[in-house]
Coordinates of C-alpha atoms (C1' of nucleotides) and ligand atoms in Angstrom, one line a residue:
Chain A
X1 CA 20.1 18.9 71.8
X2 CA 17.9 19.5 74.9
X3 CA 20.0 17.2 77.0
X4 CA 20.7 19.2 80.1
X5 CA 20.9 16.8 83.0
X6 CA 24.1 16.9 85.1
X7 CA 26.7 14.4 83.9
X8 CA 26.1 14.9 80.2
X9 CA 29.1 16.1 78.3
X10 CA 29.3 19.8 77.3
X11 CA 27.5 20.5 74.1
X12 CA 26.2 23.3 72.0
X13 CA 22.7 23.3 73.7
X14 CA 19.2 23.6 72.3
X15 CA 18.7 27.3 71.9
X16 CA 22.1 28.0 70.3
X17 CA 21.7 25.0 68.0
X18 CA 18.3 26.1 66.8
X19 CA 19.6 29.6 66.3
X20 CA 22.3 28.2 64.0
X21 CA 19.9 25.8 62.2
X22 CA 17.1 28.3 61.8
X23 CA 18.3 29.7 58.4
X24 CA 18.6 26.2 56.9
X25 CA 15.3 24.9 58.3
X26 CA 13.5 28.0 57.0
X27 CA 15.2 28.0 53.6
X28 CA 12.7 26.5 51.1
X29 CA 15.6 25.9 48.7
X30 CA 16.9 23.3 51.1
X31 CA 14.7 20.2 50.6
X32 CA 13.5 18.4 53.7
X33 CA 12.9 14.7 53.7
X34 CA 11.5 13.0 56.7
X35 CA 8.8 11.0 58.5
X36 CA 5.6 12.8 59.4
X37 CA 6.7 16.3 58.5
X38 CA 3.6 18.0 59.8
X39 CA 4.5 16.7 63.3
X40 CA 8.1 17.8 62.9
X41 CA 6.8 21.2 61.7
X42 CA 4.7 21.6 64.9
X43 CA 7.7 20.8 67.1
X44 CA 9.8 23.5 65.3
X45 CA 6.9 25.9 65.4
X46 CA 6.9 25.6 69.2
X47 CA 10.4 27.0 69.0
X48 CA 9.5 29.8 66.6
X49 CA 10.9 28.1 63.5
X50 CA 8.8 27.7 60.3
X51 CA 10.0 24.5 58.6
X52 CA 10.1 25.2 54.8
X53 CA 11.0 23.2 51.7
X54 CA 8.9 20.1 52.6
X55 CA 9.9 17.8 49.8
X56 CA 9.2 14.2 50.7
X57 CA 7.3 12.8 53.6
X58 CA 7.9 9.0 53.9
X59 CA 4.7 8.4 55.9
X60 CA 2.6 10.1 53.3
X61 CA 4.4 8.4 50.4
X62 CA 3.6 5.0 52.0
X63 CA 0.0 6.0 52.4
X64 CA -0.4 7.1 48.7
X65 CA 1.2 3.8 47.6
X66 CA -1.1 1.8 49.8
X67 CA -3.7 3.7 51.8
X68 CA -5.2 0.4 53.1
X69 CA -2.2 -0.3 55.4
X70 CA -2.8 0.2 59.0
X71 CA 0.8 1.2 59.7
X72 CA 3.0 3.8 58.2
X73 CA 5.4 4.3 61.1
X74 CA 9.1 4.4 60.4
X75 CA 9.9 1.0 62.0
X76 CA 7.3 -0.7 59.8
X77 CA 8.5 1.1 56.6
X78 CA 12.1 0.2 57.3
X79 CA 11.2 -3.4 57.7
X80 CA 8.8 -3.5 54.8
X81 CA 10.7 -1.6 52.2
X82 CA 14.3 -1.8 53.2
X83 CA 14.2 -5.2 55.1
X84 CA 15.9 -3.4 57.9
X85 CA 15.2 -3.7 61.6
X86 CA 15.4 -0.2 63.1
X87 CA 16.0 0.6 66.8
X88 CA 12.6 1.3 68.4
X89 CA 11.8 4.2 70.7
X90 CA 11.1 1.8 73.5
X91 CA 14.5 0.2 73.2
X92 CA 16.2 3.6 74.0
X93 CA 13.6 5.2 76.3
X94 CA 12.0 2.2 77.9
X95 CA 8.2 1.8 78.3
X96 CA 5.4 2.0 80.9
X97 CA 6.3 3.5 84.2
X98 CA 10.1 3.3 83.7
X99 CA 9.9 5.3 80.4
X100 CA 12.5 8.1 80.2
X101 CA 12.1 11.5 78.6
X102 CA 14.2 11.5 75.5
X103 CA 16.4 14.2 76.9
X104 CA 17.4 11.7 79.7
X105 CA 18.4 9.0 77.3
X106 CA 22.1 8.3 77.2
X107 CA 23.6 10.8 74.8
X108 CA 25.5 8.2 72.7
X109 CA 22.3 6.1 72.2
X110 CA 20.1 9.2 71.6
X111 CA 22.4 10.4 68.9
X112 CA 22.6 7.1 67.2
X113 CA 18.8 6.7 67.3
X114 CA 18.2 10.2 65.9
X115 CA 20.7 9.6 63.1
X116 CA 19.2 6.3 62.2
X117 CA 15.8 8.0 61.9
X118 CA 17.1 10.5 59.4
X119 CA 19.2 7.9 57.5
X120 CA 16.3 5.5 57.2
X121 CA 13.9 8.3 56.0
X122 CA 16.4 9.3 53.3
X123 CA 16.9 5.8 52.1
X124 CA 13.1 5.2 52.1
X125 CA 12.7 8.1 49.7
X126 CA 14.6 6.3 47.0
X127 CA 12.4 3.2 47.2
X128 CA 9.1 4.9 47.8
X129 CA 9.8 7.5 45.1
X130 CA 10.4 4.8 42.6
X131 CA 7.1 3.1 43.5
X132 CA 5.2 6.4 43.2
X133 CA 6.6 6.9 39.7
X134 CA 5.8 3.4 38.7
X135 CA 2.2 3.8 39.9
X136 CA 1.8 7.2 38.2
X137 CA 1.1 8.7 41.6
X138 CA 3.7 11.5 41.5
X139 CA 1.1 14.2 40.7
X140 CA -1.1 13.1 43.6
X141 CA 1.8 12.8 46.0
X142 CA 3.6 16.0 45.3
X143 CA 0.9 18.4 44.1
X144 CA -1.9 17.2 46.4
X145 CA -0.7 15.4 49.5
X146 CA 2.7 17.1 50.1
X147 CA 1.2 20.5 49.2
X148 CA -1.6 19.9 51.7
X149 CA 0.8 19.6 54.7
X150 CA 1.3 23.3 55.3
X151 CA -2.4 23.9 54.8
X152 CA -3.4 21.4 57.5
X153 CA -0.6 22.7 59.7
X154 CA -2.0 26.2 59.6
X155 CA -5.5 24.9 60.3
X156 CA -4.3 22.9 63.3
X157 CA -2.2 25.8 64.7
X158 CA -5.1 28.3 64.2
X159 CA -7.7 26.2 65.9
X160 CA -11.4 27.2 66.4
X161 CA -12.8 29.1 69.3
X162 CA -15.4 27.6 71.6
X163 CA -17.7 29.3 74.1
X164 CA -16.6 27.5 77.3
X165 CA -19.2 28.9 79.7
X166 CA -21.9 28.0 77.2
X167 CA -20.7 24.4 77.2
X168 CA -20.3 24.2 81.0
X169 CA -23.8 25.6 81.5
X170 CA -25.3 23.1 79.0
X171 CA -23.4 20.3 80.7
X172 CA -25.0 21.3 84.1
X173 CA -28.5 21.3 82.5
X174 CA -27.8 17.9 81.0
X175 CA -26.6 16.6 84.4
X176 CA -29.8 17.5 86.1
X177 CA -31.9 15.8 83.5
X178 CA -29.7 12.7 83.6
X179 CA -30.0 12.4 87.4
X180 CA -33.8 12.6 87.0
X181 CA -33.9 9.9 84.2
X182 CA -31.5 7.7 86.1
X183 CA -33.9 7.5 89.1
X184 CA -36.8 6.8 86.8
X185 CA -34.9 4.0 85.1
X186 CA -34.1 2.4 88.4
X187 CA -37.7 2.6 89.4
X188 CA -38.9 1.0 86.2
X189 CA -36.2 -1.7 86.4
X190 CA -36.9 -2.4 90.1
X191 CA -33.1 -2.4 90.8
X192 CA -30.1 -0.1 90.6
X193 CA -27.4 -1.0 88.0
X194 CA -24.9 0.7 85.7
X195 CA -26.9 2.1 82.8
X196 CA -23.7 2.7 80.9
X197 CA -22.9 -1.0 80.8
X198 CA -24.6 -2.7 77.9
X199 CA -24.1 -6.0 79.7
X200 CA -25.9 -5.0 82.8
X201 CA -28.6 -3.3 80.8
X202 CA -29.1 -6.4 78.8
X203 CA -29.7 -8.4 82.0
X204 CA -32.3 -5.9 83.2
X205 CA -34.1 -5.7 79.9
X206 CA -34.1 -9.3 78.7
X207 CA -33.8 -11.4 81.9
X208 CA -35.5 -9.3 84.6
X209 CA -38.2 -7.6 82.5
X210 CA -38.4 -10.3 79.9
X211 CA -38.5 -8.0 77.0
X212 CA -38.0 -9.7 73.6
X213 CA -34.5 -10.2 72.2
X214 CA -34.6 -8.5 68.8
X215 CA -30.9 -8.6 67.8
X216 CA -27.6 -10.1 68.9
X217 CA -24.3 -8.2 68.7
X218 CA -21.9 -9.1 66.0
X219 CA -18.8 -10.2 67.9
X220 CA -20.0 -11.8 71.1
X221 CA -23.6 -12.6 70.3
X222 CA -24.7 -10.7 73.4
X223 CA -28.2 -9.2 73.5
X224 CA -28.1 -5.9 71.6
X225 CA -29.4 -2.8 73.2
X226 CA -28.6 -0.3 70.5
X227 CA -30.9 2.6 69.4
X228 CA -32.7 0.5 66.8
X229 CA -33.6 -2.2 69.3
X230 CA -34.6 0.3 71.9
X231 CA -36.8 2.2 69.4
X232 CA -38.7 -1.0 68.6
X233 CA -39.0 -1.9 72.3
X234 CA -40.5 1.6 72.8
X235 CA -43.7 0.4 71.1
X236 CA -44.3 -2.0 74.0
X237 CA -46.1 -1.0 77.2
X238 CA -42.9 -0.3 79.1
X239 CA -41.5 3.1 80.0
X240 CA -37.9 2.0 80.2
X241 CA -37.0 1.9 76.5
X242 CA -37.9 5.6 75.9
X243 CA -36.1 6.6 79.1
X244 CA -33.0 4.8 78.0
X245 CA -33.0 6.4 74.6
X246 CA -33.1 9.9 76.2
X247 CA -30.4 8.9 78.7
X248 CA -28.2 7.6 75.9
X249 CA -28.6 10.8 73.8
X250 CA -27.8 13.1 76.8
X251 CA -24.9 11.1 78.2
X252 CA -23.3 10.8 74.8
X253 CA -23.4 14.5 74.1
X254 CA -22.2 15.4 77.6
X255 CA -19.3 13.0 77.8
X256 CA -18.0 13.2 74.2
X257 CA -18.6 16.9 73.5
X258 CA -19.6 19.2 76.3
X259 CA -17.2 18.0 79.0
X260 CA -14.3 16.8 76.7
X261 CA -14.1 19.9 74.5
X262 CA -14.0 22.3 77.5
X263 CA -11.1 20.3 78.9
X264 CA -9.2 20.4 75.6
X265 CA -9.6 24.1 74.8
X266 CA -6.6 26.3 75.3
X267 CA -7.0 28.1 78.7
X268 CA -5.8 31.4 77.3
X269 CA -7.4 31.6 73.8
X270 CA -10.4 29.3 74.3
X271 CA -9.5 27.6 71.0
X272 CA -9.6 23.9 70.1
X273 CA -6.7 22.4 68.1
X274 CA -7.5 19.2 66.3
X275 CA -5.1 16.9 64.5
X276 CA -5.9 16.2 60.8
X277 CA -4.7 12.8 60.0
X278 CA -3.5 12.4 56.4
X279 CA -2.7 8.7 56.4
X280 CA -5.6 6.9 58.1
X281 CA -8.7 6.7 55.8
X282 CA -8.4 4.0 53.1
X283 CA -10.4 6.1 50.6
X284 CA -8.2 9.2 50.7
X285 CA -10.3 11.1 53.1
X286 CA -8.8 13.0 56.1
X287 CA -9.6 12.1 59.6
X288 CA -9.6 14.3 62.7
X289 CA -8.7 13.4 66.3
X290 CA -7.8 14.8 69.7
X291 CA -10.5 16.1 69.5
X292 CA -12.4 14.8 66.5
X293 CA -13.9 17.9 65.0
X294 CA -15.4 16.1 62.0
X295 CA -18.2 14.5 64.1
X296 CA -19.7 17.5 65.9
X297 CA -23.4 16.9 66.3
X298 CA -26.0 18.5 64.0
X299 CA -28.8 16.0 63.5
X300 CA -30.7 16.1 66.9
X301 CA -32.1 19.2 68.6
X302 CA -29.7 19.1 71.5
X303 CA -26.9 18.1 69.3
X304 CA -27.5 21.1 67.0
X305 CA -27.4 23.3 70.1
X306 CA -23.8 22.2 70.6
X307 CA -22.8 23.8 67.3
X308 CA -23.7 27.1 68.7
X309 CA -20.7 26.8 71.1
X310 CA -18.3 26.9 68.1
X311 CA -17.9 30.7 67.6
X312 CA -15.9 33.3 65.7
X313 CA -13.4 35.6 67.3
X314 CA -14.6 39.1 68.1
X315 CA -14.8 41.1 64.9
X316 CA -15.1 38.0 62.8
X317 CA -17.7 35.6 61.5
X318 CA -17.7 31.9 60.7
X319 CA -18.3 31.0 57.1
X320 CA -19.2 27.5 56.1
X321 CA -19.0 26.3 52.5
X322 CA -20.1 22.9 51.6
X323 CA -20.4 20.9 48.4
X324 CA -24.0 20.1 47.4
X325 CA -24.4 16.4 46.7
X326 CA -20.8 16.1 45.7
X327 CA -20.7 12.3 45.7
X328 CA -23.8 11.9 43.6
X329 CA -22.4 14.4 41.1
X330 CA -19.1 12.4 40.9
X331 CA -21.2 9.3 40.5
X332 CA -23.1 10.9 37.6
X333 CA -19.8 11.8 36.1
X334 CA -18.4 8.3 36.4
X335 CA -21.6 6.7 35.1
X336 CA -21.7 8.9 32.0
X337 CA -25.4 8.4 32.1
X338 CA -27.3 11.0 30.0
X339 CA -30.4 11.1 32.2
X340 CA -28.3 11.4 35.4
X341 CA -26.0 14.1 33.9
X342 CA -28.8 16.1 32.5
X343 CA -30.6 16.2 35.9
X344 CA -27.5 18.0 37.4
X345 CA -26.9 20.2 34.4
X346 CA -30.5 21.4 34.4
X347 CA -30.2 21.9 38.2
X348 CA -33.1 19.6 38.8
X349 CA -33.9 18.1 42.1
X350 CA -32.0 14.8 41.7
X351 CA -34.2 12.8 44.1
X352 CA -37.4 14.0 42.4
X353 CA -36.0 13.1 39.1
X354 CA -34.9 9.7 40.3
X355 CA -38.4 9.0 41.8
X356 CA -40.0 9.9 38.4
X357 CA -37.5 7.6 36.6
X358 CA -37.8 4.5 38.7
X359 CA -41.5 4.7 39.3
X360 CA -42.2 5.6 35.7
X361 CA -44.3 8.6 36.6
X362 CA -44.3 12.3 35.8
X363 CA -42.1 14.6 38.0
X364 CA -45.3 16.4 39.1
X365 CA -46.6 13.1 40.5
X366 CA -43.6 12.8 42.9
X367 CA -45.0 13.0 46.4
X368 CA -42.7 13.7 49.4
X369 CA -42.9 10.1 50.4
X370 CA -41.8 9.0 46.9
X371 CA -39.0 11.4 46.9
X372 CA -37.9 10.0 50.3
X373 CA -37.7 6.6 48.8
X374 CA -35.7 7.8 45.8
X375 CA -33.3 9.7 48.1
X376 CA -32.6 6.5 50.1
X377 CA -31.9 4.6 46.8
X378 CA -29.6 7.3 45.5
X379 CA -27.7 7.1 48.7
X380 CA -27.8 3.4 48.9
X381 CA -26.6 2.8 45.3
X382 CA -23.3 4.6 45.9
X383 CA -22.6 2.3 48.8
X384 CA -23.5 -0.8 46.8
X385 CA -26.6 -1.5 48.9
X386 CA -28.8 -4.6 48.2
X387 CA -32.5 -5.1 48.4
X388 CA -32.3 -6.5 51.9
X389 CA -30.9 -3.3 53.4
X390 CA -33.2 -1.1 51.2
X391 CA -36.3 -2.9 52.3
X392 CA -35.3 -2.5 56.0
X393 CA -34.3 1.1 55.5
X394 CA -37.6 2.1 54.0
X395 CA -39.9 -0.4 55.8
X396 CA -41.1 -1.9 52.5
X397 CA -41.1 -5.5 51.5
X398 CA -38.2 -7.3 49.9
X399 CA -39.8 -7.7 46.5
X400 CA -40.6 -4.0 46.1
X401 CA -37.1 -3.0 47.1
X402 CA -35.7 -5.4 44.6
X403 CA -37.9 -3.9 41.9
X404 CA -36.9 -0.4 42.7
X405 CA -33.2 -1.3 42.4
X406 CA -33.6 -3.1 39.1
X407 CA -35.7 -0.1 37.8
X408 CA -32.9 2.1 38.9
X409 CA -30.3 0.2 36.9
X410 CA -32.8 0.0 33.9
X411 CA -33.4 3.8 33.8
X412 CA -29.8 4.8 34.6
X413 CA -28.0 2.4 32.3
X414 CA -24.7 4.1 32.8
X415 CA -24.9 3.3 36.5
X416 CA -25.1 -0.4 35.8
X417 CA -22.2 -0.1 33.4
X418 CA -20.1 1.8 36.0
X419 CA -20.9 -0.9 38.6
X420 CA -19.9 -3.7 36.3
X421 CA -16.8 -2.0 35.0
X422 CA -15.4 -1.0 38.3
X423 CA -15.9 -4.5 39.8
X424 CA -14.4 -6.0 36.6
X425 CA -11.4 -3.8 36.8
X426 CA -10.9 -4.5 40.4
X427 CA -11.0 -8.3 39.8
X428 CA -8.4 -7.9 37.1
X429 CA -6.0 -5.5 38.7
X430 CA -6.6 -6.1 42.4
X431 CA -7.3 -2.4 43.0
X432 CA -9.6 0.5 42.2
X433 CA -8.6 4.1 41.5
X434 CA -10.1 7.6 41.9
X435 CA -10.2 10.2 39.1
X436 CA -6.8 11.4 40.2
X437 CA -5.3 7.9 40.3
X438 CA -5.4 7.3 44.0
X439 CA -5.3 3.6 44.5
X440 CA -7.0 1.2 46.9
X441 CA -6.1 -2.5 46.9
X442 CA -9.0 -4.9 47.4
X443 CA -7.4 -8.3 47.9
X444 CA -10.8 -9.9 48.8
X445 CA -12.4 -9.0 45.4
X446 CA -11.9 -12.6 44.2
X447 CA -12.5 -14.3 47.5
X448 CA -14.4 -17.6 47.4
X449 CA -16.7 -16.7 50.2
X450 CA -19.6 -14.7 48.8
X451 CA -20.0 -12.5 51.9
X452 CA -16.4 -11.4 52.0
X453 CA -16.3 -10.9 48.2
X454 CA -19.5 -8.8 48.3
X455 CA -17.9 -6.6 50.9
X456 CA -15.0 -5.9 48.6
X457 CA -17.3 -5.3 45.7
X458 CA -19.1 -2.6 47.7
X459 CA -15.8 -1.0 48.5
X460 CA -15.0 -1.1 44.8
X461 CA -18.1 0.8 44.0
X462 CA -17.8 3.3 46.8
X463 CA -14.1 4.1 47.0
X464 CA -13.7 5.9 43.6
X465 CA -16.6 8.1 44.5
X466 CA -15.7 8.9 48.1
X467 CA -12.0 9.1 47.2
X468 CA -12.6 11.5 44.2
X469 CA -14.6 13.8 46.5
X470 CA -11.7 13.7 48.9
X471 CA -9.2 14.5 46.1
X472 CA -11.3 17.4 44.9
X473 CA -11.7 19.1 48.3
X474 CA -8.0 18.7 49.0
X475 CA -7.1 20.4 45.8
X476 CA -9.6 23.2 46.6
X477 CA -8.1 23.6 50.1
X478 CA -4.6 24.0 48.6
X479 CA -5.7 26.7 46.2
X480 CA -7.8 28.6 48.7
X481 CA -5.0 28.6 51.3
X482 CA -2.5 29.8 48.7
X483 CA -4.7 32.6 47.4
X484 CA -5.7 33.8 50.9
X485 CA -2.1 34.1 51.8
X486 CA -0.9 35.6 48.5
X487 CA -3.7 38.1 48.2
X488 CA -3.2 39.3 51.8
X489 CA -6.4 38.1 53.4
X490 CA -6.7 37.7 57.1
X491 CA -9.4 35.1 56.7
X492 CA -8.3 31.6 57.9
X493 CA -9.4 28.1 57.0
X494 CA -10.2 26.3 60.3
X495 CA -11.9 23.0 59.6
X496 CA -12.6 20.4 56.8
X497 CA -15.5 18.0 57.3
X498 CA -15.3 15.9 54.1
X499 CA -17.5 18.1 51.9
X500 CA -17.4 21.2 54.0
X501 CA -14.8 23.9 54.8
X502 CA -15.2 26.3 57.7
X503 CA -13.5 29.7 57.7
X504 CA -13.0 32.5 60.2
X505 CA -13.6 35.7 58.3
X506 CA -12.9 39.3 59.6
X507 CA -15.9 41.5 59.1
X508 CA -14.2 43.6 56.4
X509 CA -13.6 40.5 54.3
X510 CA -17.1 39.3 54.3
X511 CA -17.7 40.8 50.9
X512 CA -14.5 39.4 49.3
X513 CA -13.5 36.1 50.8
X514 CA -16.7 34.1 49.9
X515 CA -16.2 34.8 46.2
X516 CA -12.7 33.5 46.2
X517 CA -13.7 30.4 48.2
X518 CA -16.7 29.6 45.9
X519 CA -14.7 30.0 42.8
X520 CA -11.9 27.7 43.9
X521 CA -14.3 25.0 45.3
X522 CA -16.5 25.0 42.2
X523 CA -14.1 25.6 39.5
X524 CA -11.0 23.6 40.3
X525 CA -11.8 20.7 38.0
X526 CA -14.4 20.3 35.2
X527 CA -16.5 17.2 35.6
X528 CA -19.3 16.2 33.2
X529 CA -21.6 17.9 35.7
X530 CA -21.2 21.2 37.5
X531 CA -20.1 21.3 41.2
X532 CA -22.3 23.4 43.4
X533 CA -21.3 25.0 46.8
X534 CA -23.7 26.3 49.4
X535 CA -22.3 29.0 51.7
X536 CA -23.5 30.7 54.8
X537 CA -22.1 33.2 57.3
X538 CA -22.9 33.4 61.0
X539 CA -21.6 34.2 64.5
X540 CA -21.4 30.5 65.3
X541 CA -21.2 27.2 63.4
X542 CA -24.9 26.5 63.7
X543 CA -25.9 29.8 62.1
X544 CA -23.2 29.4 59.4
X545 CA -24.3 25.9 58.3
Chain B
dA1 C1' -7.3 -4.1 74.1
dA2 C1' -11.7 -5.5 72.7
dC3 C1' -16.4 -4.5 72.6
dG4 C1' -20.8 -2.1 72.1
dT5 C1' -22.5 2.1 71.2
dC6 C1' -23.1 6.4 68.7
dA7 C1' -21.5 11.2 66.9
dC8 C1' -20.4 12.8 61.9
dG9 C1' -20.0 12.9 56.2
Chain C
dA1 C1' -13.9 -16.7 57.8
dC2 C1' -19.1 -13.3 57.8
dG3 C1' -24.0 -10.8 57.9
dT4 C1' -26.6 -7.9 54.6
dA5 C1' -24.7 0.4 52.9
dC6 C1' -19.3 3.2 52.5
dG7 C1' -15.8 6.0 55.5
dT8 C1' -14.2 7.6 60.3
dG9 C1' -13.1 8.6 66.2
dA10 C1' -14.4 8.6 71.2
dC11 C1' -16.6 7.1 75.3
dG12 C1' -17.5 3.8 79.1
dT13 C1' -17.3 -0.9 80.5
dT14 C1' -15.2 -5.3 80.8
dA15 C1' -11.7 -8.8 80.7
Ligands
LIG1 MG1 -23.3 18.9 51.7

DNA sequence: AACGTCACG
DNA sequence: ACGTACGTGACGTTA
């Protein structure tokens, strides 16, 4: 419709066409079927049209049917489900340097390509819809994933404001320190080299300075220089490992956050607009990209400072609401274990309780160090961790680690039962499911190689837990979004970070919005244990978290 | 495009 | 078809 170049035949033109189509596109009674409807909605949104009646997204249907697939594009789906070879975009527009803008593609070809897209999507709906029904995934597909599209769309369009001068100044400060460290590293190394090159760095550390090789990299068996290796090397009488650790921290934060985010912020509004990907993570989680706003630093001191650059608009505050230990609570629910469930019902400190259980001591005898051990085990168990990793993680010997784990399974019998059941079911069916029937296939669960099979078993243990947490927060998001709109709030949902939701709240809604949010996050579904949400309000994301 | 590295839950 | 705890995305280097 936007074809305008001279030589094209006379046609209705984009603006007039959109004017004519607008009532149909915005009519929710007219069902829309297509591939990647959130993207289509953004395109229409740029022309002032609010696509309504989103009925069936083929990309998302494919993801619900098999979230482990790496591809859900229309060409793949056509081939896979319809045994049909669709014209590719490259075939009509070309690729590389010679690639044309779609509005310059021959009109006949462009029309045919566009119609094929629509036709294939509609035909896919039949096949995918049948599969969804067969797998008992219609609830999850329509009421969770499809319903989530307009929520994510609003979040992406709203964006979050950053303080650009704050980031730029911080970047300058980092630059000065980096220059300083760079010189010191060259001095210690006795040569200049590219510090950002793990290969060149390896040569300096392990050939020139003859430091011990502690680890090799997984793919190429090169000499590893990662943070664990450098931390161990820092105990030796060399200055260079510590300098490198500092250099790595600063350059990571500068390149990935300070400099990149400023470039991506809208020049007028100062807001960042991420993409929430609904068809990437094999467990049912969302992912975020361009920029990724789900991995903003928080752990280190300088990293934490970066959060202060995520701010609320004038007259607003940021509100962060995050689930407390949601995965452990889901794990307790699945295990059905009395001791585990009781701990959460009585609002006990779960790590203290675990320490007391596995060390057979009174809760008053649990020291901070014992609690730390129990915390690592609680975390490790939901990932299917073995004694090897636990001993390494805690710096204890292999035998002790083994004893802790067996004591854990002894005291929390339900946990052992869960582990055996979920692995057994996976072997039998070839997949595991979440509480809301989201499926993940694990073809390697019966593999004859122990290492590969163990990997699949850990996925079998973890996926129902991580996936159920993802299902729960998605449902909460849908309800919160619906109520904020229906009840006339001006508060907006901005971000989701797996167990956390971030909102921008006008000052006059600070007394009302949090109650709504908490109620929908905690109360959407009754598990055998209560769900708990921590909330905080601040002028920036650091203060709010 | 693959790799090593490192930011998050 | 590979190390050993799950799930992601981005950066800079190298081939
Ligand atoms: Mg939390």
